[in-house]
Tab-separated table of C-alpha atoms in Angstrom:
chain	number	residue	atom	x	y	z
A	29	MET	CA	-19.320	-23.789	-21.406
A	30	THR	CA	-17.478	-23.808	-17.801
A	31	ALA	CA	-14.640	-25.802	-16.185
A	32	ASN	CA	-17.604	-27.527	-14.208
A	33	ASP	CA	-18.425	-30.248	-17.222
A	34	TYR	CA	-15.261	-29.637	-19.332
A	35	GLY	CA	-10.950	-29.695	-19.481
A	36	PHE	CA	-9.173	-26.525	-19.960
A	37	ASP	CA	-7.839	-27.943	-22.996
A	38	THR	CA	-11.424	-28.687	-24.188
A	39	LEU	CA	-12.651	-25.330	-22.964
A	40	ALA	CA	-9.513	-23.483	-25.040
A	41	ILE	CA	-10.544	-25.032	-28.590
A	42	HIS	CA	-14.108	-25.249	-28.417
A	43	ALA	CA	-15.760	-21.924	-26.178
A	44	GLY	CA	-16.900	-19.314	-28.385
A	45	SER	CA	-16.070	-21.356	-31.348
A	46	ASP	CA	-19.433	-22.996	-31.566
A	47	PRO	CA	-20.149	-24.135	-35.737
A	48	ASP	CA	-21.304	-21.913	-38.007
A	49	PRO	CA	-25.251	-21.686	-37.952
A	50	ARG	CA	-25.173	-21.109	-41.324
A	51	THR	CA	-22.145	-22.906	-43.359
A	52	GLY	CA	-21.083	-25.452	-40.620
A	53	ALA	CA	-17.736	-23.713	-40.439
A	54	VAL	CA	-16.089	-25.347	-37.305
A	55	VAL	CA	-13.518	-21.840	-37.052
A	56	PRO	CA	-15.449	-19.016	-36.791
A	57	PRO	CA	-15.777	-16.362	-39.097
A	58	ILE	CA	-14.237	-12.667	-39.060
A	59	TYR	CA	-16.642	-10.390	-39.531
A	60	GLN	CA	-14.507	-7.853	-41.474
A	61	THR	CA	-16.998	-5.594	-40.433
A	62	SER	CA	-17.699	-1.341	-39.541
A	63	THR	CA	-21.835	-1.666	-39.218
A	64	TYR	CA	-24.502	-4.011	-39.452
A	65	ALA	CA	-27.797	-3.765	-41.371
A	66	GLN	CA	-30.574	-3.143	-39.023
A	67	ASP	CA	-33.911	-4.847	-39.139
A	68	ALA	CA	-35.674	-1.724	-37.790
A	69	VAL	CA	-35.422	1.546	-36.569
A	70	GLY	CA	-34.303	-0.062	-32.532
A	71	ALA	CA	-34.294	-3.014	-33.691
A	72	PRO	CA	-30.695	-4.580	-34.527
A	73	ARG	CA	-30.328	-7.613	-35.650
A	74	LEU	CA	-28.958	-9.820	-33.004
A	75	GLY	CA	-28.052	-6.553	-30.893
A	76	TYR	CA	-24.893	-5.718	-33.322
A	77	GLU	CA	-25.596	-2.516	-34.014
A	78	TYR	CA	-21.669	-1.312	-34.736
A	79	SER	CA	-18.489	-3.080	-34.158
A	80	ARG	CA	-16.821	-0.593	-31.631
A	81	SER	CA	-19.965	-1.944	-29.610
A	82	GLY	CA	-20.219	-5.618	-30.551
A	83	ASN	CA	-18.792	-7.814	-32.907
A	84	PRO	CA	-19.305	-11.783	-33.417
A	85	THR	CA	-15.689	-12.336	-33.297
A	86	ARG	CA	-14.405	-10.248	-31.052
A	87	ASP	CA	-17.524	-12.095	-28.445
A	88	ALA	CA	-16.372	-15.475	-29.471
A	89	LEU	CA	-12.767	-14.847	-28.107
A	90	GLN	CA	-14.175	-13.389	-25.276
A	91	GLU	CA	-16.567	-16.224	-24.641
A	92	CYS	CA	-13.504	-17.951	-24.677
A	93	LEU	CA	-11.633	-15.549	-22.330
A	94	ALA	CA	-14.120	-16.162	-19.551
A	95	ALA	CA	-14.462	-19.874	-19.909
A	96	ILE	CA	-10.534	-21.065	-19.249
A	97	GLU	CA	-10.459	-18.186	-16.458
A	98	GLY	CA	-13.569	-19.281	-14.813
A	99	GLY	CA	-14.643	-16.222	-14.875
A	100	ARG	CA	-18.401	-14.318	-15.755
A	101	ARG	CA	-17.668	-12.128	-18.371
A	102	GLY	CA	-14.229	-11.792	-20.499
A	103	LEU	CA	-13.593	-8.628	-22.365
A	104	ALA	CA	-11.550	-7.792	-25.597
A	105	PHE	CA	-9.321	-4.726	-25.812
A	106	ALA	CA	-6.421	-3.103	-28.322
A	107	SER	CA	-3.522	-3.902	-26.487
A	108	GLY	CA	-2.979	-4.834	-22.373
A	109	LEU	CA	-2.726	-1.382	-21.535
A	110	ALA	CA	-5.483	-0.511	-23.147
A	111	ALA	CA	-7.782	-3.440	-21.041
A	112	GLU	CA	-5.528	-1.535	-17.887
A	113	ASP	CA	-6.415	2.151	-18.599
A	114	THR	CA	-10.186	1.148	-18.809
A	115	LEU	CA	-10.367	-0.894	-15.819
A	116	LEU	CA	-8.165	2.100	-13.858
A	117	ARG	CA	-10.993	4.827	-14.798
A	118	ALA	CA	-14.253	2.134	-14.920
A	119	VAL	CA	-13.373	1.537	-11.253
A	120	CYS	CA	-10.951	4.397	-9.762
A	121	ARG	CA	-11.718	7.864	-9.524
A	122	PRO	CA	-9.494	11.198	-8.708
A	123	GLY	CA	-8.535	11.023	-5.347
A	124	ASP	CA	-8.661	7.131	-5.369
A	125	HIS	CA	-5.341	5.143	-4.440
A	126	VAL	CA	-3.511	1.653	-5.666
A	127	VAL	CA	-1.479	-0.537	-4.279
A	128	ILE	CA	1.001	-1.895	-7.358
A	129	PRO	CA	3.611	-4.431	-7.128
A	130	GLY	CA	7.345	-3.295	-6.197
A	131	ASP	CA	8.921	-4.606	-9.493
A	132	ALA	CA	5.642	-3.838	-11.653
A	133	TYR	CA	5.760	-4.241	-16.157
A	134	GLY	CA	7.559	-0.873	-16.885
A	135	GLY	CA	4.486	-0.130	-18.688
A	136	THR	CA	2.593	-0.384	-16.085
A	137	TYR	CA	4.463	1.888	-13.744
A	138	ARG	CA	4.219	4.098	-16.576
A	139	LEU	CA	0.639	4.152	-16.302
A	140	PHE	CA	0.259	4.607	-12.961
A	141	ALA	CA	3.206	7.348	-12.884
A	142	LYS	CA	2.904	9.321	-16.083
A	143	VAL	CA	-1.001	9.077	-16.783
A	144	ALA	CA	-3.109	8.016	-13.874
A	145	GLU	CA	-1.166	9.974	-11.846
A	146	ASN	CA	-1.994	13.084	-13.516
A	147	TRP	CA	-5.775	12.597	-13.302
A	148	GLY	CA	-5.451	12.457	-9.876
A	149	LEU	CA	-5.030	8.942	-8.772
A	150	ALA	CA	-2.151	7.888	-6.869
A	151	TRP	CA	-0.354	4.785	-5.875
A	152	THR	CA	2.370	3.524	-3.749
A	153	ALA	CA	4.501	0.261	-4.657
A	154	VAL	CA	5.184	-1.818	-2.324
A	155	PRO	CA	6.786	-6.082	-2.471
A	156	LEU	CA	3.577	-7.932	-2.557
A	157	ASP	CA	4.698	-10.744	-0.950
A	158	ASP	CA	5.203	-9.108	2.105
A	159	LEU	CA	1.693	-8.836	3.573
A	160	ASP	CA	2.809	-6.551	6.274
A	161	GLN	CA	3.994	-3.978	4.156
A	162	VAL	CA	0.726	-4.166	1.683
A	163	ARG	CA	-1.640	-3.775	4.704
A	164	ALA	CA	0.784	-0.574	5.572
A	165	ALA	CA	0.148	1.064	2.655
A	166	PHE	CA	-3.532	0.862	2.634
A	167	ARG	CA	-5.723	3.889	3.052
A	168	PRO	CA	-8.945	2.677	4.342
A	169	GLY	CA	-11.765	4.132	2.543
A	170	VAL	CA	-9.326	5.525	-0.096
A	171	THR	CA	-7.370	2.666	-1.562
A	172	LYS	CA	-10.157	0.859	-4.229
A	173	MET	CA	-7.740	-1.767	-5.153
A	174	ILE	CA	-4.206	-3.713	-5.155
A	175	TRP	CA	-2.795	-4.667	-8.687
A	176	ALA	CA	-0.846	-7.473	-8.071
A	177	GLU	CA	1.440	-9.874	-11.484
A	178	THR	CA	2.116	-13.410	-10.050
A	179	PRO	CA	5.206	-14.005	-11.246
A	180	THR	CA	5.988	-10.497	-11.595
A	181	ASN	CA	7.930	-9.091	-14.304
A	182	PRO	CA	11.027	-9.821	-14.479
A	183	LEU	CA	11.686	-10.353	-11.349
A	184	LEU	CA	9.430	-13.037	-11.026
A	185	ASN	CA	8.628	-12.805	-7.360
A	186	ILE	CA	5.613	-14.124	-6.356
A	187	ALA	CA	2.627	-13.153	-4.474
A	188	ASP	CA	-0.182	-15.130	-2.993
A	189	ILE	CA	-3.054	-14.412	-4.362
A	190	ALA	CA	-5.463	-15.738	-1.807
A	191	ALA	CA	-4.036	-13.483	0.642
A	192	LEU	CA	-3.694	-10.628	-1.052
A	193	ALA	CA	-7.637	-11.460	-1.996
A	194	GLY	CA	-8.109	-11.581	1.895
A	195	LEU	CA	-6.943	-8.431	2.894
A	196	ALA	CA	-8.350	-6.743	-0.206
A	197	HIS	CA	-11.808	-7.809	0.506
A	198	GLU	CA	-11.125	-6.677	4.344
A	199	TYR	CA	-10.662	-3.075	3.043
A	200	ASP	CA	-13.434	-3.749	0.361
A	201	ALA	CA	-11.417	-2.773	-2.020
A	202	LEU	CA	-10.751	-5.279	-5.151
A	203	LEU	CA	-7.703	-7.755	-6.230
A	204	VAL	CA	-7.095	-7.169	-9.679
A	205	VAL	CA	-3.904	-9.925	-10.948
A	206	ASP	CA	-2.235	-9.568	-14.214
A	207	ASN	CA	-1.876	-12.986	-15.188
A	208	THR	CA	0.019	-12.589	-18.426
A	209	PHE	CA	3.250	-13.997	-17.228
A	210	ALA	CA	1.660	-17.649	-15.879
A	211	SER	CA	-1.459	-17.567	-18.399
A	212	PRO	CA	-4.527	-19.577	-17.547
A	213	TYR	CA	-3.603	-23.126	-18.238
A	214	LEU	CA	-0.803	-22.805	-15.243
A	215	GLN	CA	-2.874	-20.154	-12.586
A	216	GLN	CA	-6.669	-19.739	-11.682
A	217	PRO	CA	-6.493	-16.161	-9.553
A	218	LEU	CA	-10.442	-16.162	-10.013
A	219	ALA	CA	-10.761	-18.930	-8.281
A	220	LEU	CA	-8.155	-18.389	-5.137
A	221	GLY	CA	-10.207	-14.677	-4.703
A	222	ALA	CA	-9.140	-12.221	-7.335
A	223	ASP	CA	-11.787	-9.812	-8.866
A	224	VAL	CA	-10.383	-9.378	-11.529
A	225	ILE	CA	-7.990	-10.573	-14.408
A	226	VAL	CA	-5.624	-8.190	-16.871
A	227	HIS	CA	-4.037	-10.438	-19.530
A	228	SER	CA	-1.804	-8.788	-22.226
A	229	THR	CA	-3.441	-11.410	-24.790
A	230	THR	CA	-0.122	-10.281	-26.967
A	231	LYS	CA	1.950	-12.821	-24.730
A	232	TYR	CA	0.894	-16.611	-24.121
A	233	LEU	CA	-2.484	-16.221	-25.182
A	234	GLY	CA	-2.154	-15.226	-28.765
A	235	GLY	CA	1.447	-17.270	-28.514
A	236	HIS	CA	2.923	-16.707	-31.758
A	237	SER	CA	4.184	-12.968	-31.705
A	238	ASP	CA	1.677	-11.644	-34.695
A	239	VAL	CA	-0.943	-9.961	-32.780
A	240	VAL	CA	-1.240	-6.886	-29.960
A	241	GLY	CA	-4.145	-7.091	-27.636
A	242	GLY	CA	-5.321	-7.380	-24.249
A	243	ALA	CA	-8.114	-8.590	-21.911
A	244	LEU	CA	-10.157	-8.297	-18.120
A	245	ILE	CA	-12.269	-11.311	-16.840
A	246	THR	CA	-13.993	-10.422	-13.990
A	247	ALA	CA	-15.474	-12.469	-11.463
A	248	SER	CA	-19.114	-10.969	-11.082
A	249	ASP	CA	-21.705	-10.199	-13.533
A	250	ASP	CA	-21.809	-6.586	-11.852
A	251	LEU	CA	-18.485	-5.161	-12.241
A	252	GLY	CA	-18.552	-7.129	-15.844
A	253	ASP	CA	-21.742	-4.987	-17.082
A	254	THR	CA	-19.444	-2.148	-15.499
A	255	LEU	CA	-16.553	-3.214	-17.632
A	256	ALA	CA	-18.164	-3.555	-20.800
A	257	PHE	CA	-19.721	0.287	-20.652
A	258	HIS	CA	-16.553	1.552	-20.255
A	259	GLN	CA	-15.376	-0.527	-23.706
A	260	ASN	CA	-17.919	0.808	-25.303
A	261	ALA	CA	-17.572	4.376	-24.051
A	262	MET	CA	-13.686	4.551	-24.187
A	263	GLY	CA	-13.481	2.244	-27.423
A	264	ALA	CA	-9.981	0.710	-27.229
A	265	VAL	CA	-11.077	-2.526	-28.572
A	266	ASN	CA	-9.568	-4.644	-30.847
A	267	GLY	CA	-10.548	-5.385	-34.579
A	268	PRO	CA	-11.390	-8.656	-35.434
A	269	PHE	CA	-8.972	-10.208	-37.300
A	270	ASP	CA	-6.813	-9.740	-34.202
A	271	ALA	CA	-9.330	-11.518	-32.246
A	272	TRP	CA	-9.693	-14.077	-34.849
A	273	LEU	CA	-5.650	-14.961	-34.041
A	274	THR	CA	-5.982	-14.772	-30.288
A	275	LEU	CA	-8.774	-17.562	-30.250
A	276	ARG	CA	-6.555	-19.893	-32.906
A	277	GLY	CA	-3.827	-19.010	-30.858
A	278	ILE	CA	-5.760	-20.000	-27.348
A	279	LYS	CA	-6.606	-23.165	-28.564
A	280	THR	CA	-3.053	-24.709	-28.509
A	281	LEU	CA	-2.230	-22.739	-25.481
A	282	GLY	CA	-1.824	-26.205	-22.960
A	283	VAL	CA	0.428	-27.921	-25.675
A	284	ARG	CA	2.182	-24.563	-25.934
A	285	MET	CA	2.653	-23.966	-22.267
A	286	ASP	CA	3.771	-27.771	-21.806
A	287	ARG	CA	6.860	-27.444	-23.683
A	288	HIS	CA	7.567	-23.295	-22.753
A	289	CYS	CA	7.875	-25.179	-19.012
A	290	ASP	CA	9.475	-27.708	-20.073
A	291	ASN	CA	12.150	-25.928	-22.141
A	292	ALA	CA	12.548	-23.482	-19.149
A	293	GLU	CA	13.467	-26.185	-16.488
A	294	ARG	CA	16.229	-27.127	-19.037
A	295	VAL	CA	17.656	-23.643	-19.427
A	296	VAL	CA	17.203	-22.992	-15.827
A	297	GLY	CA	19.093	-25.908	-14.886
A	298	TYR	CA	22.237	-24.964	-17.708
A	299	LEU	CA	22.206	-21.378	-16.619
A	300	ARG	CA	22.646	-22.279	-12.388
A	301	GLU	CA	25.617	-23.966	-12.843
A	302	HIS	CA	27.419	-21.513	-15.489
A	303	LYS	CA	30.303	-19.448	-14.279
A	304	ALA	CA	29.055	-16.248	-15.857
A	305	VAL	CA	25.801	-16.549	-14.216
A	306	SER	CA	25.600	-15.361	-10.432
A	307	GLU	CA	21.975	-16.020	-9.538
A	308	VAL	CA	18.963	-17.502	-11.587
A	309	LEU	CA	15.090	-15.856	-10.752
A	310	TYR	CA	12.900	-19.120	-11.087
A	311	PRO	CA	9.845	-19.534	-9.339
A	312	GLY	CA	10.149	-23.535	-10.194
A	313	LEU	CA	13.681	-23.224	-7.969
A	314	GLU	CA	13.291	-24.722	-4.405
A	315	SER	CA	15.542	-21.787	-3.126
A	316	HIS	CA	13.302	-19.190	-5.005
A	317	PRO	CA	11.664	-17.192	-1.432
A	318	GLY	CA	8.123	-17.796	-3.388
A	319	HIS	CA	8.658	-21.163	-4.647
A	320	GLU	CA	6.141	-22.466	-1.970
A	321	VAL	CA	3.262	-20.180	-2.848
A	322	ALA	CA	3.909	-20.684	-6.533
A	323	ALA	CA	3.828	-24.535	-6.042
A	324	LYS	CA	0.332	-24.169	-4.153
A	325	GLN	CA	-1.769	-21.674	-6.786
A	326	MET	CA	0.568	-22.841	-10.079
A	327	GLN	CA	0.212	-26.310	-11.661
A	328	ARG	CA	4.242	-25.483	-13.566
A	329	PHE	CA	6.401	-22.343	-12.869
A	330	GLY	CA	6.063	-20.896	-16.230
A	331	GLY	CA	8.219	-20.351	-19.345
A	332	MET	CA	9.623	-16.740	-18.468
A	333	VAL	CA	13.258	-17.053	-16.934
A	334	SER	CA	15.981	-13.966	-15.524
A	335	PHE	CA	19.226	-13.847	-14.396
A	336	ARG	CA	22.229	-11.682	-12.980
A	337	ALA	CA	25.089	-11.797	-15.278
A	338	VAL	CA	28.421	-11.842	-13.814
A	339	GLY	CA	30.156	-8.831	-14.860
A	340	GLY	CA	27.118	-6.624	-14.879
A	341	GLN	CA	25.693	-4.560	-16.991
A	342	GLU	CA	27.994	-4.525	-19.365
A	343	LYS	CA	28.236	-8.018	-19.718
A	344	ALA	CA	24.676	-8.621	-19.305
A	345	ILE	CA	24.392	-6.222	-22.556
A	346	GLU	CA	26.837	-8.217	-24.267
A	347	ILE	CA	25.289	-11.663	-24.001
A	348	CYS	CA	22.053	-10.422	-25.711
A	349	ASN	CA	23.973	-9.121	-28.445
A	350	ARG	CA	25.682	-12.257	-28.712
A	351	THR	CA	22.645	-14.873	-29.188
A	352	LYS	CA	21.219	-16.172	-32.421
A	353	LEU	CA	18.475	-18.442	-31.886
A	354	PHE	CA	17.057	-16.325	-28.679
A	355	VAL	CA	15.729	-12.707	-31.454
A	356	LEU	CA	16.836	-9.472	-29.121
A	357	ALA	CA	13.343	-8.563	-28.834
A	358	GLU	CA	10.728	-7.153	-26.583
A	359	SER	CA	7.540	-8.793	-25.424
A	360	LEU	CA	7.457	-12.571	-24.655
A	361	GLY	CA	5.256	-15.926	-24.661
A	362	GLY	CA	5.519	-16.531	-28.400
A	363	ILE	CA	6.763	-19.417	-29.730
A	364	GLU	CA	10.309	-18.499	-30.754
A	365	SER	CA	12.913	-17.616	-27.902
A	366	LEU	CA	13.861	-13.886	-27.003
A	367	ILE	CA	16.485	-12.002	-24.714
A	368	GLU	CA	16.077	-8.894	-24.060
A	369	HIS	CA	18.083	-6.432	-21.329
A	370	PRO	CA	14.821	-4.742	-19.157
A	371	GLY	CA	17.064	-2.476	-17.957
A	372	GLN	CA	17.665	-1.001	-21.313
A	373	MET	CA	14.288	-2.043	-23.000
A	374	THR	CA	11.258	-2.982	-21.761
A	375	HIS	CA	11.713	-1.391	-18.127
A	376	LEU	CA	13.466	1.543	-18.999
A	377	SER	CA	10.158	4.006	-18.525
A	378	ALA	CA	10.792	2.876	-14.584
A	379	ALA	CA	15.088	3.976	-14.440
A	380	GLY	CA	15.698	6.409	-11.572
A	381	SER	CA	12.511	5.455	-9.871
A	382	ALA	CA	11.897	2.715	-6.527
A	383	LEU	CA	11.172	0.305	-9.249
A	384	GLU	CA	14.310	0.207	-11.870
A	385	VAL	CA	15.714	-3.254	-12.606
A	386	PRO	CA	19.158	-4.109	-11.970
A	387	GLY	CA	21.136	-3.175	-14.605
A	388	ASP	CA	22.770	-6.383	-14.970
A	389	LEU	CA	19.709	-8.458	-15.206
A	390	VAL	CA	18.724	-10.074	-18.728
A	391	ARG	CA	15.506	-11.737	-19.109
A	392	LEU	CA	14.763	-15.260	-21.016
A	393	SER	CA	11.485	-15.993	-22.860
A	394	VAL	CA	11.796	-19.488	-24.012
A	395	GLY	CA	10.476	-21.478	-26.237
A	396	ILE	CA	9.276	-24.059	-27.753
A	397	GLU	CA	12.161	-25.213	-30.223
A	398	THR	CA	14.894	-27.711	-29.604
A	399	VAL	CA	16.176	-26.959	-26.507
A	400	ASP	CA	19.407	-28.652	-26.871
A	401	ASP	CA	19.729	-26.075	-29.549
A	402	LEU	CA	18.941	-23.096	-26.896
A	403	LEU	CA	21.093	-24.496	-24.867
A	404	ALA	CA	24.006	-25.017	-27.332
A	405	ASP	CA	22.962	-20.612	-28.479
A	406	LEU	CA	23.149	-19.652	-24.643
A	407	GLU	CA	26.652	-21.539	-24.149
A	408	GLN	CA	28.445	-19.321	-27.379
A	409	ALA	CA	26.710	-16.320	-26.132
A	410	LEU	CA	27.637	-16.827	-22.405
A	411	GLY	CA	31.213	-17.298	-23.278
């Protein structure tokens, strides 16, 4: 099933989910097995030998991931960071170099700065919305990829995917896009020239805060084959039940994202008028420096909202501690609304570095509850 033949929601529901040929079950079974009986030595049945190497439930998810991102190959992992690590070690070698966002997700920064760097991979952080700075950071013949987030986590900056793809390919490098914040429903990076998409499927794809996972989707079969080899060789795959939960979540992605966006727009409008808020960060605002690019490459602007509190870090933490419906928790993209203080929570690993986030910053993952209830909760928390 491809986007040339079907709409997004049809793909999300049906890709990888053919009725079971034996029973007619309309939902793919959970193949909770570690190994498979083989028909003869060297003749595994349907190619299945061992569930690290292949599992029908994970294969169903992987087929769906490729379909909804318009890719050639989808690969599922135990977490978003497992997917990132596999990609880096499959494509890069010690001595290579990567350009990353100047405001990357804290876990991605930690992976580059504390793990990959020890392995010999160099990196440079630059604002990816400034193409001149991106070009200046390139080391011809050494830089192997641009690693982009758009919108970024947690400052919600926007990178021009098509422009970055052109720049990367000019130097025979890859463009990797972390599409977690936007989701495939709102943004299609491969159609804009990206080579690989990264997801934390824990977030909007799973959508219910009940499963951890990651994914890679490639634009080419060759790169997909390389990553599939490393997926098996490195072994950071998700289990069949986790794959099943993620596949179930994807089926409602479109309708959930519409509500996330609706609610986020109402929250943004409220926060902009509140005297306890000094700045609202949301790419849907015309005042946002990346609004024009976001409007060009996104269907809508997502459910993530960040704002800066009048009164600095102390006030920001106080707001986080006072909410009732907005749950104080890390992660994002679930049906329930979450609030966090990035500087002390998800991005603590970047403290003291050039990627440190402002202390007065609060990040919201706006859920799909009744929006008036969310606004009332913010009212009492902001005081």
